[in-house]
Amino acid sequence: MSDKFDVIVIGAGPAGYVAAIRAAQLGLKTACVDAFVGKDGKQALGGTCLNVGCIPSKALLDSSKQYFNLSHNLPAHGITVENAKVDMGTFIGRKDKIVKQFTGGIGQLFKANKITPFFGKGKLLKGNNVEITGNDGSKQTISATNVILAPGSVPIELPFAKFDGKNIIDNAGALDINEVPKRLGVIGAGVIGLELGSVWNRLGSQVTILEALPDFLSVADADVAKIAAKEFAKQGLTIKLGAKLTKAEVKKNEVALTYEDKDGSHELAVDKLLVAVGRRAYTEGLLADDTGVKLDERGRIAVDEHNHTGVDGVWAIGDAVRGPMLAHKGSEEGVAVAEWIAGKAGHINLETVPWVIYTEPEIAWAGKTEKQLKDEGVPYKIGTFPFAAIGRAVAMNEAIGQVKVIAHAETDRLLGVHMVGPGVSELIAEAVVAMEFKGSAEDLARIVHAHPTLSEAVHEAALSVDKRAIHKGN
Ligand code: FAD
Ligand code: NAD
């Protein structure tokens, strides 16, 4: 046994690295084991999110948005740019630089907090020992009083459309295409399909998304999904609903797809195929047979409301456990678990975890959708306000979408806030604060919002719950 720690974290994604930092801040001797290999072949901390998820996708979304705006937004401001071109080396290189900056930053934070990083695959053994297998096959074992499992998730593979890294790609592949594909097929109109589909659509790809479900973006509120679908169609994204892929055959330079919908069987040829049909907990090789840690019916690590596995000193957080697969959810669990380990009052409220989809328009929500409330029989009232009546949004030439506030019909307590429109990734934070403080629509309505700002849409939607919005008829 080479060393004994208070805490060993397996996985250095946003769940694991945050848990490690908080544990170290609380005076616990902490180690973090991670196996992720960066583009340069070296250890890259930060997990999926920093390497092939949140950060690189937002870098490409922002670059592609600038390009798209040249032809779709700037002319309305009287600005025209002719012969605009995208240099793909710079486009992908900028993203890689940002990734390197942030993954390197985690290394610095580990140093500053005196966290010991280990590079290799960690396996939990009985008795809170962790065996680490390096890339060269070398093995060492370390032990701790507490082990936090944060192994994250990996993309689900379709048996008839296996990833080959060239023609049939996952999220990592779709963030590293060096030439704009003429035709990009996407399986799954979920968060990844819409975000990465948007990136390549904006650069000129003909993007076709096949979605198995009959409803578009059914995780979001139906009104929001309807507005978003209309805008995506205007941008040239083709989304086929109720479409089930049955075959994907890689031919010489293309992928021949066969899919079925209510009208029968169809063929579609694409140059690349992104499969984004969801992710699953990554637990391969993580647990020795006799640890006692259990998996749930969906293969996730089973935990209680305190992220405890039921095995003394073993906890699990992030994408590998129940709840939404979001970076900020995993990070908050990491903080909470470190605090529970240190005997403090950790806290995580899964009810107010915000969702953001970084398309144009952006989509963001927190709390329940109207459908969920209807299904649960909860009485509710609704207020909405369109960005078309918000001066700032019109000045930006981005007057698309709306804010929808749902409050309890009797108590006025905020139950859900759903947004689609400009800058809503930032606006949602106000709703989350209000909901976390158990606020009401009246609370939001009584708060002064600066003019002219996009946040006035939140204010007006809250006023509209009781039919007293100022800048629209009620
Ligand atoms: P991960 O980030 O997956 O990290 C787990 C780490 O553990 C990895 O480095 C892995 O190599 C390592 N590991 C696993 N098993 C072992 C082992 N046995 N030994 C050693 N190391 C191991 N979420 C958002 O909130 N906002 C976004 O904008 C967003 N965008 C996304 C875009 C894309 C394209 C994708 C794919 C995901 C996105 N997500 C986003 C989701 C987000 O990336 C995840 O929710 C988040 O990364 C989960 O964090 P985690 O720490 O649980 O796991
Ligand atoms: P997802 O669950 O968001 O969407 C998958 C979609 O694929 C669903 O609409 C599903 O109905 C569809 N689908 C499933 N099987 C199918 C099939 N055989 N044929 C056609 N469609 C099929 O999953 P994702 O887009 O892969 O993303 C995974 C997770 O990563 C997200 O749920 C989210 O938690 C996280 N993520 C978050 C962000 C963000 O926060 N902005 C961005 C990207 C990813």
Coordinates of C-alpha atoms and ligand atoms in Angstrom, one line a residue:
M1 CA 0.0 0.0 0.0
S2 CA 1.7 3.2 -1.2
D3 CA -0.3 5.8 0.5
K4 CA -3.4 6.4 2.7
F5 CA -5.8 9.3 2.0
D6 CA -8.9 10.7 3.6
V7 CA -10.6 10.8 0.3
I8 CA -9.9 9.3 -3.1
V9 CA -12.0 10.5 -6.0
I10 CA -12.2 8.3 -9.1
G11 CA -12.9 10.5 -12.1
A12 CA -11.9 14.1 -12.7
G13 CA -14.9 15.4 -14.6
P14 CA -16.9 18.3 -13.2
A15 CA -18.3 16.0 -10.5
G16 CA -15.0 14.5 -9.4
Y17 CA -12.6 17.4 -9.7
V18 CA -15.0 19.7 -7.8
A19 CA -15.5 17.0 -5.1
A20 CA -11.7 16.7 -4.8
I21 CA -11.2 20.5 -4.5
R22 CA -13.9 20.9 -1.9
A23 CA -12.6 17.9 0.1
A24 CA -9.1 19.4 0.1
Q25 CA -10.5 22.9 1.1
L26 CA -12.0 21.1 4.1
G27 CA -8.6 19.9 5.2
L28 CA -9.0 16.3 3.9
K29 CA -5.9 14.6 2.3
T30 CA -7.3 14.0 -1.2
A31 CA -6.3 12.1 -4.3
C32 CA -8.0 12.1 -7.7
V33 CA -7.6 9.3 -10.2
D34 CA -8.4 9.9 -13.9
A35 CA -7.7 8.0 -17.1
F36 CA -8.7 10.6 -19.7
V37 CA -6.1 11.1 -22.4
G38 CA -6.1 14.4 -24.2
K39 CA -5.5 15.1 -27.9
D40 CA -1.7 15.4 -27.1
G41 CA -1.6 11.9 -25.6
K42 CA -1.2 13.3 -22.0
Q43 CA -3.5 13.2 -19.0
A44 CA -6.3 15.7 -19.4
L45 CA -8.3 16.5 -16.3
G46 CA -11.9 17.8 -16.5
G47 CA -13.6 14.7 -17.9
T48 CA -16.2 14.7 -20.7
C49 CA -17.3 18.3 -20.0
L50 CA -14.0 20.0 -20.5
N51 CA -12.5 17.7 -23.1
V52 CA -15.3 16.6 -25.4
G53 CA -18.5 18.1 -23.9
C54 CA -19.7 21.4 -22.5
I55 CA -16.6 23.6 -23.2
P56 CA -15.6 22.5 -26.7
S57 CA -19.2 22.4 -27.9
K58 CA -19.7 26.0 -26.7
A59 CA -16.5 27.1 -28.4
L60 CA -17.7 25.7 -31.7
L61 CA -21.3 27.0 -31.1
D62 CA -19.9 30.5 -30.5
S63 CA -17.6 30.4 -33.6
S64 CA -20.3 29.1 -35.9
K65 CA -22.8 31.7 -34.5
Q66 CA -20.4 34.5 -35.5
Y67 CA -20.2 33.1 -39.0
F68 CA -24.0 32.5 -39.3
N69 CA -24.6 36.1 -38.1
L70 CA -22.6 37.5 -40.9
S71 CA -25.3 36.5 -43.4
H72 CA -28.3 36.2 -41.1
N73 CA -28.2 39.0 -38.6
L74 CA -25.7 41.7 -39.6
P75 CA -27.4 42.7 -42.9
A76 CA -30.4 43.8 -40.8
H77 CA -28.0 46.2 -39.0
G78 CA -26.8 47.5 -42.4
I79 CA -23.5 45.6 -42.3
T80 CA -22.6 43.3 -45.1
V81 CA -19.5 41.2 -45.4
E82 CA -18.7 39.6 -48.7
N83 CA -16.8 36.3 -49.3
A84 CA -16.7 35.4 -45.7
K85 CA -14.8 32.1 -45.2
V86 CA -14.2 29.8 -42.3
D87 CA -10.6 28.6 -41.8
M88 CA -11.2 25.2 -40.4
G89 CA -7.7 24.9 -38.8
T90 CA -8.4 28.1 -36.8
F91 CA -12.0 27.1 -36.1
I92 CA -11.0 23.7 -34.5
G93 CA -7.6 25.0 -33.2
R94 CA -9.3 27.7 -31.2
K95 CA -11.6 25.1 -29.6
D96 CA -8.5 22.9 -28.8
K97 CA -6.7 25.9 -27.2
I98 CA -9.7 26.6 -25.0
V99 CA -9.9 23.0 -24.0
K100 CA -6.2 22.9 -23.1
Q101 CA -6.5 26.1 -21.1
F102 CA -9.3 24.7 -19.0
T103 CA -8.0 21.1 -18.5
G104 CA -4.6 22.6 -17.6
G105 CA -6.4 24.9 -15.2
I106 CA -7.7 21.9 -13.3
G107 CA -4.1 20.7 -12.9
Q108 CA -3.2 24.1 -11.4
L109 CA -6.2 24.0 -9.1
F110 CA -5.1 20.5 -7.9
K111 CA -1.6 21.8 -7.2
A112 CA -2.9 24.9 -5.3
N113 CA -5.2 22.7 -3.2
K114 CA -2.5 20.0 -2.7
I115 CA -4.5 17.3 -4.3
T116 CA -2.5 14.3 -5.5
P117 CA -3.5 13.4 -9.1
F118 CA -3.0 9.8 -10.4
F119 CA -3.1 9.0 -14.1
G120 CA -4.7 5.7 -14.9
K121 CA -7.8 3.5 -14.6
G122 CA -9.1 3.3 -11.0
K123 CA -10.8 0.2 -9.7
L124 CA -12.5 0.1 -6.3
L125 CA -11.5 -2.9 -4.3
K126 CA -13.1 -4.2 -1.1
G127 CA -12.1 -2.1 2.0
N128 CA -11.9 1.3 0.2
N129 CA -8.7 0.4 -1.6
V130 CA -8.3 1.7 -5.2
E131 CA -6.2 -0.2 -7.7
I132 CA -4.7 2.1 -10.4
T133 CA -3.7 0.7 -13.7
G134 CA -1.5 3.0 -15.7
N135 CA -1.5 3.2 -19.5
D136 CA 1.7 1.1 -19.5
G137 CA -0.1 -1.7 -17.5
S138 CA 1.7 -0.8 -14.3
K139 CA -0.4 -1.2 -11.1
Q140 CA -0.4 0.4 -7.7
T141 CA -2.9 0.4 -4.9
I142 CA -3.9 3.3 -2.7
S143 CA -6.4 3.5 0.1
A144 CA -8.7 6.0 1.8
T145 CA -11.3 6.3 4.5
N146 CA -13.7 7.6 1.8
V147 CA -13.9 6.9 -1.9
I148 CA -16.1 9.0 -4.2
L149 CA -17.0 7.4 -7.5
A150 CA -17.3 9.9 -10.3
P151 CA -16.7 7.9 -13.5
G152 CA -19.2 9.9 -15.7
S153 CA -20.9 8.6 -18.8
V154 CA -20.2 7.5 -22.3
P155 CA -22.3 7.7 -25.5
I156 CA -24.8 4.9 -26.1
E157 CA -23.9 3.0 -29.2
L158 CA -26.5 1.6 -31.7
P159 CA -25.7 -2.0 -32.6
F160 CA -26.5 -1.3 -36.3
A161 CA -24.6 2.0 -36.4
K162 CA -21.4 1.4 -34.5
F163 CA -18.9 4.3 -34.0
D164 CA -16.0 4.0 -36.4
G165 CA -14.6 7.5 -35.6
K166 CA -14.6 8.4 -39.3
N167 CA -18.0 8.1 -40.9
I168 CA -20.1 7.2 -37.8
I169 CA -19.1 9.5 -35.0
D170 CA -20.0 10.3 -31.4
N171 CA -19.8 13.7 -29.6
A172 CA -16.0 13.7 -29.6
G173 CA -15.9 13.0 -33.3
A174 CA -18.5 15.7 -34.1
L175 CA -16.2 18.2 -32.3
D176 CA -13.3 17.4 -34.4
I177 CA -14.4 17.4 -38.0
N178 CA -11.8 19.1 -40.2
E179 CA -13.9 19.7 -43.2
V180 CA -17.5 20.8 -43.3
P181 CA -19.5 17.7 -44.4
K182 CA -21.9 18.4 -47.3
R183 CA -24.5 16.2 -45.7
L184 CA -24.5 15.4 -41.9
G185 CA -27.0 12.9 -40.6
V186 CA -27.8 13.0 -36.9
I187 CA -29.6 10.3 -34.9
G188 CA -31.4 11.8 -31.9
A189 CA -32.9 15.3 -31.7
G190 CA -31.8 15.6 -28.1
V191 CA -29.4 18.1 -26.6
I192 CA -26.3 17.0 -28.4
G193 CA -28.1 16.5 -31.7
L194 CA -29.5 20.0 -31.7
E195 CA -26.3 21.7 -30.4
L196 CA -23.8 20.0 -32.7
G197 CA -26.3 19.7 -35.5
S198 CA -26.6 23.6 -35.3
V199 CA -22.8 24.0 -35.4
W200 CA -22.4 22.2 -38.7
N201 CA -25.7 23.5 -40.2
R202 CA -24.4 27.1 -39.6
L203 CA -21.2 26.3 -41.5
G204 CA -23.2 25.1 -44.5
S205 CA -23.8 21.4 -43.9
Q206 CA -27.2 20.0 -44.9
V207 CA -28.2 18.6 -41.6
T208 CA -30.9 15.9 -41.2
I209 CA -31.9 14.8 -37.7
L210 CA -33.8 11.6 -37.2
E211 CA -35.7 11.4 -34.0
A212 CA -37.4 8.2 -32.8
L213 CA -40.1 9.9 -30.7
P214 CA -43.2 11.5 -32.3
D215 CA -42.8 14.7 -30.3
F216 CA -40.0 17.2 -30.6
L217 CA -37.9 17.9 -27.5
S218 CA -40.4 16.2 -25.1
V219 CA -38.2 17.0 -22.1
A220 CA -38.9 20.7 -22.5
D221 CA -42.2 22.5 -22.1
A222 CA -44.3 22.0 -25.2
D223 CA -44.7 25.7 -25.9
V224 CA -41.0 26.2 -25.8
A225 CA -40.4 23.1 -28.0
K226 CA -42.9 24.4 -30.5
I227 CA -41.2 27.8 -30.9
A228 CA -37.8 26.3 -31.1
A229 CA -38.8 23.8 -33.7
K230 CA -40.2 26.6 -35.9
E231 CA -36.9 28.6 -35.6
F232 CA -34.7 25.5 -36.3
A233 CA -36.7 24.8 -39.4
K234 CA -36.1 28.4 -40.6
Q235 CA -32.4 27.9 -40.1
G236 CA -32.5 24.9 -42.4
L237 CA -32.2 22.1 -39.9
T238 CA -34.4 19.2 -41.1
I239 CA -35.8 17.3 -38.2
K240 CA -37.8 14.1 -38.9
L241 CA -39.9 12.9 -36.0
G242 CA -41.1 9.4 -35.4
A243 CA -38.2 8.3 -37.5
K244 CA -36.4 5.0 -36.5
L245 CA -33.1 4.2 -38.0
T246 CA -33.0 0.5 -39.0
K247 CA -29.7 0.4 -41.0
A248 CA -26.5 2.4 -41.4
E249 CA -24.1 1.1 -44.0
V250 CA -20.7 2.7 -44.5
K251 CA -20.1 2.8 -48.2
K252 CA -17.0 4.2 -49.9
N253 CA -17.5 7.9 -49.1
E254 CA -20.9 8.0 -47.5
V255 CA -23.2 6.4 -45.0
A256 CA -26.4 4.9 -46.5
L257 CA -29.2 5.1 -43.9
T258 CA -32.5 3.3 -43.9
Y259 CA -35.2 4.6 -41.5
E260 CA -38.8 4.0 -40.9
D261 CA -41.6 6.4 -40.0
K262 CA -45.4 6.4 -40.3
D263 CA -45.2 6.7 -44.1
G264 CA -42.9 3.6 -44.5
S265 CA -39.3 2.9 -45.2
H266 CA -36.9 5.6 -46.5
E267 CA -33.3 5.9 -47.6
L268 CA -31.0 8.8 -46.9
A269 CA -27.3 9.2 -47.9
V270 CA -25.0 11.3 -45.7
D271 CA -21.3 12.0 -45.6
K272 CA -21.1 11.7 -41.8
L273 CA -23.4 10.3 -39.2
L274 CA -23.5 11.6 -35.7
V275 CA -25.2 9.2 -33.3
A276 CA -26.5 11.1 -30.2
V277 CA -29.2 8.9 -28.7
G278 CA -28.2 9.5 -25.1
R279 CA -25.5 8.5 -22.7
R280 CA -25.0 5.8 -20.1
A281 CA -23.1 5.5 -16.8
Y282 CA -19.5 4.4 -17.4
T283 CA -18.9 1.6 -14.9
E284 CA -16.8 -0.8 -16.9
G285 CA -13.8 -2.0 -14.8
L286 CA -14.7 0.4 -12.0
L287 CA -15.8 -2.1 -9.3
A288 CA -14.3 -5.3 -8.1
D289 CA -16.9 -8.1 -7.7
D290 CA -16.9 -8.0 -3.9
T291 CA -17.2 -4.3 -3.1
G292 CA -21.0 -4.5 -2.4
V293 CA -21.7 -1.4 -4.5
K294 CA -24.9 -1.9 -6.5
L295 CA -26.0 -0.7 -9.9
D296 CA -29.7 0.3 -10.5
E297 CA -32.0 -1.0 -13.3
R298 CA -30.4 1.5 -15.8
G299 CA -26.8 0.5 -15.0
R300 CA -26.2 3.6 -12.9
I301 CA -24.4 3.4 -9.5
A302 CA -27.3 3.1 -6.9
V303 CA -27.2 5.9 -4.3
D304 CA -29.5 7.3 -1.6
E305 CA -30.5 11.0 -1.3
H306 CA -27.0 11.7 0.1
N307 CA -25.2 10.1 -2.8
H308 CA -24.1 7.3 -0.5
T309 CA -23.9 3.8 -2.0
G310 CA -24.7 1.9 1.2
V311 CA -21.1 0.7 1.5
D312 CA -19.3 2.2 4.3
G313 CA -17.3 5.3 3.0
V314 CA -18.3 4.8 -0.6
W315 CA -20.1 7.6 -2.4
A316 CA -21.1 8.3 -6.0
I317 CA -21.8 11.5 -8.0
G318 CA -22.4 13.0 -11.4
D319 CA -23.6 11.4 -14.6
A320 CA -23.0 7.9 -13.2
V321 CA -25.9 8.3 -10.7
R322 CA -29.6 9.2 -11.0
G323 CA -30.7 12.7 -11.9
P324 CA -30.0 14.8 -14.9
M325 CA -26.7 14.3 -16.8
L326 CA -25.5 17.9 -16.3
A327 CA -22.1 19.2 -15.3
H328 CA -23.5 21.6 -12.7
K329 CA -25.6 18.9 -11.1
G330 CA -22.5 16.7 -10.7
S331 CA -20.4 19.6 -9.3
E332 CA -23.0 20.4 -6.7
E333 CA -23.2 16.7 -5.7
G334 CA -19.4 16.8 -5.4
V335 CA -19.5 19.7 -3.1
A336 CA -22.3 18.2 -1.0
V337 CA -20.5 14.8 -0.6
A338 CA -17.2 16.4 0.4
E339 CA -19.1 18.4 3.0
W340 CA -21.0 15.4 4.3
I341 CA -17.7 13.5 4.6
A342 CA -16.3 16.4 6.6
G343 CA -19.3 16.3 8.9
K344 CA -20.9 19.4 7.5
A345 CA -24.4 20.1 6.2
G346 CA -24.1 19.4 2.5
H347 CA -27.0 20.3 0.3
I348 CA -28.3 19.4 -3.2
N349 CA -31.7 20.1 -4.6
L350 CA -32.4 18.2 -7.8
E351 CA -35.7 20.0 -8.2
T352 CA -34.1 23.3 -9.2
V353 CA -31.3 22.1 -11.4
P354 CA -31.5 24.4 -14.5
W355 CA -31.3 23.0 -18.1
V356 CA -29.9 25.0 -20.9
I357 CA -29.7 24.1 -24.6
Y358 CA -27.2 26.4 -26.4
T359 CA -29.0 26.6 -29.7
E360 CA -30.2 29.8 -31.4
P361 CA -32.6 30.7 -29.9
E362 CA -31.3 29.3 -26.6
I363 CA -33.6 27.2 -24.5
A364 CA -33.6 27.2 -20.7
W365 CA -35.8 26.0 -18.0
A366 CA -36.0 25.1 -14.3
G367 CA -38.7 23.2 -12.4
K368 CA -41.8 21.4 -13.9
T369 CA -43.3 21.6 -17.3
E370 CA -47.0 22.3 -17.8
K371 CA -47.5 18.7 -18.8
Q372 CA -45.8 17.3 -15.7
L373 CA -48.0 19.5 -13.5
K374 CA -51.1 18.4 -15.4
D375 CA -50.1 14.7 -15.0
E376 CA -49.6 15.3 -11.3
G377 CA -52.9 17.1 -10.9
V378 CA -51.3 20.2 -9.5
P379 CA -53.4 23.4 -10.0
Y380 CA -51.4 26.1 -11.8
K381 CA -51.6 29.4 -13.6
I382 CA -49.4 30.7 -16.4
G383 CA -47.9 34.0 -17.4
T384 CA -46.0 34.5 -20.7
F385 CA -44.2 37.4 -22.3
P386 CA -42.7 37.5 -25.8
F387 CA -39.2 38.9 -26.6
A388 CA -40.9 40.7 -29.5
A389 CA -42.1 43.3 -27.0
I390 CA -38.8 43.7 -25.3
G391 CA -36.9 46.7 -26.5
R392 CA -33.4 45.3 -25.9
A393 CA -34.2 42.1 -27.9
V394 CA -35.6 44.2 -30.8
A395 CA -32.5 46.4 -30.7
M396 CA -30.4 43.3 -30.9
N397 CA -32.5 42.0 -33.8
E398 CA -33.1 38.9 -31.8
A399 CA -36.7 39.3 -30.8
I400 CA -37.6 35.7 -30.9
G401 CA -39.2 33.5 -28.3
Q402 CA -40.8 34.0 -24.9
V403 CA -40.6 33.5 -21.2
K404 CA -43.2 31.4 -19.5
V405 CA -43.7 31.4 -15.8
I406 CA -45.8 28.7 -14.1
A407 CA -47.0 29.3 -10.5
H408 CA -49.3 27.3 -8.2
A409 CA -52.9 28.4 -8.7
E410 CA -53.5 28.8 -5.0
T411 CA -50.2 29.7 -3.3
D412 CA -48.6 31.5 -6.3
R413 CA -45.4 29.6 -5.6
L414 CA -43.1 29.3 -8.6
L415 CA -43.3 25.7 -10.1
G416 CA -41.5 26.1 -13.4
V417 CA -39.9 28.8 -15.6
H418 CA -39.4 28.0 -19.3
M419 CA -37.6 30.2 -21.7
V420 CA -36.7 30.3 -25.4
G421 CA -35.0 33.3 -26.8
P422 CA -31.9 35.5 -26.7
G423 CA -29.6 35.1 -23.7
V424 CA -31.9 32.8 -21.8
S425 CA -28.9 30.7 -20.6
E426 CA -28.2 33.6 -18.3
L427 CA -31.8 34.7 -17.6
I428 CA -32.7 31.3 -16.1
A429 CA -30.4 32.0 -13.1
E430 CA -32.9 34.5 -11.7
A431 CA -35.7 31.9 -11.9
V432 CA -33.5 29.3 -10.1
V433 CA -32.7 31.8 -7.3
A434 CA -36.4 32.6 -6.9
M435 CA -37.3 28.9 -6.9
E436 CA -34.6 27.9 -4.5
F437 CA -35.8 30.6 -2.1
K438 CA -39.3 29.1 -2.5
G439 CA -40.4 32.4 -4.2
S440 CA -43.7 33.2 -5.8
A441 CA -44.6 34.9 -9.2
E442 CA -45.5 37.9 -7.1
D443 CA -41.9 38.0 -5.8
L444 CA -40.5 38.1 -9.3
A445 CA -43.1 40.7 -10.3
R446 CA -42.1 43.0 -7.4
I447 CA -38.4 43.0 -8.2
V448 CA -37.0 46.0 -10.1
H449 CA -35.5 44.9 -13.4
A450 CA -33.2 47.2 -15.3
H451 CA -34.4 48.8 -18.5
P452 CA -33.8 48.1 -21.3
T453 CA -32.7 44.5 -20.6
L454 CA -33.7 41.0 -21.7
S455 CA -34.5 40.3 -18.1
E456 CA -37.6 42.5 -18.4
A457 CA -39.2 39.5 -20.1
V458 CA -39.0 37.5 -16.9
H459 CA -40.5 40.4 -15.0
E460 CA -43.4 40.9 -17.4
A461 CA -44.0 37.1 -17.6
A462 CA -44.3 37.1 -13.8
L463 CA -46.7 40.0 -13.9
S464 CA -48.7 38.3 -16.6
V465 CA -49.4 35.3 -14.2
D466 CA -52.0 37.6 -12.6
K467 CA -52.9 39.3 -15.9
R468 CA -51.1 42.6 -15.2
A469 CA -48.2 42.6 -17.7
I470 CA -47.7 46.2 -18.7
H471 CA -46.4 45.9 -22.2
K472 CA -48.9 43.5 -23.7
G473 CA -52.7 43.0 -23.5
N474 CA -53.6 40.5 -20.8
Ligands
FAD1 P1 -17.4 13.0 -16.8 O1 -17.3 14.4 -17.2 O2 -17.8 12.0 -17.8 O3 -16.0 12.6 -16.2 C1 -15.7 11.4 -15.7 C2 -14.2 11.2 -15.8 O4 -13.8 10.0 -15.1 C3 -13.6 11.1 -17.2 O5 -12.4 11.8 -17.3 C4 -13.3 9.6 -17.3 O6 -12.2 9.3 -18.2 C5 -12.9 9.3 -15.9 N1 -13.1 7.9 -15.5 C6 -14.2 7.1 -15.6 N2 -14.0 5.9 -15.1 C7 -12.7 5.9 -14.6 C8 -11.9 5.0 -13.9 N3 -12.4 3.8 -13.6 N4 -10.7 5.3 -13.5 C9 -10.2 6.6 -13.8 N5 -10.9 7.5 -14.5 C10 -12.1 7.2 -14.8 N6 -23.6 19.6 -19.4 C11 -23.9 20.8 -19.0 O7 -24.2 21.0 -17.8 N7 -23.8 21.9 -19.9 C12 -23.4 21.7 -21.1 O8 -23.3 22.7 -21.9 C13 -23.1 20.4 -21.6 N8 -22.7 20.2 -22.8 C14 -22.3 18.9 -23.2 C15 -21.9 18.7 -24.5 C16 -21.6 17.4 -25.0 C17 -21.2 17.2 -26.4 C18 -21.6 16.3 -24.1 C19 -21.2 15.0 -24.5 C20 -22.0 16.5 -22.7 C21 -22.4 17.8 -22.3 N9 -22.8 18.1 -21.0 C22 -23.1 19.3 -20.6 C23 -22.9 17.0 -20.0 C24 -21.6 17.0 -19.2 O9 -20.5 16.9 -20.0 C25 -21.7 15.9 -18.1 O10 -22.9 16.0 -17.4 C26 -20.6 16.0 -17.2 O11 -19.3 15.9 -17.9 C27 -20.6 14.9 -16.2 O12 -19.6 15.0 -15.2 P2 -19.0 13.8 -14.5 O13 -17.9 14.3 -13.7 O14 -20.0 13.0 -13.8 O15 -18.4 12.8 -15.6
NAD2 P1 -30.6 13.1 -25.1 O1 -31.2 12.2 -24.2 O2 -30.7 14.6 -24.8 O3 -31.3 12.9 -26.5 C1 -31.3 11.7 -27.2 C2 -32.4 11.7 -28.2 O4 -32.3 10.6 -29.0 C3 -33.8 11.7 -27.6 O5 -34.6 12.6 -28.1 C4 -34.3 10.2 -27.9 O6 -35.7 10.2 -28.1 C5 -33.5 10.0 -29.2 N1 -33.3 8.6 -29.6 C6 -33.0 7.6 -28.7 N2 -32.8 6.5 -29.4 C7 -33.0 6.8 -30.7 C8 -33.0 6.0 -31.9 N3 -32.7 4.7 -31.9 N4 -33.2 6.7 -33.1 C9 -33.6 8.0 -33.1 N5 -33.6 8.7 -32.0 C10 -33.3 8.1 -30.8 O7 -29.1 12.6 -25.3 P2 -27.9 13.2 -26.0 O8 -28.3 14.3 -27.0 O9 -27.1 12.1 -26.5 O10 -27.1 13.9 -24.8 C11 -26.8 13.1 -23.6 C12 -26.9 14.0 -22.4 O11 -25.8 14.8 -22.4 C13 -28.1 14.9 -22.4 O12 -29.3 14.3 -22.0 C14 -27.6 15.9 -21.4 O13 -27.9 15.4 -20.1 C15 -26.1 16.0 -21.7 N6 -25.9 17.2 -22.5 C16 -26.2 18.4 -22.0 C17 -26.0 19.5 -22.7 C18 -26.3 20.9 -22.1 O14 -26.6 20.9 -21.0 N7 -26.4 21.9 -22.9 C19 -25.4 19.5 -24.0 C20 -25.1 18.2 -24.5 C21 -25.3 17.1 -23.7

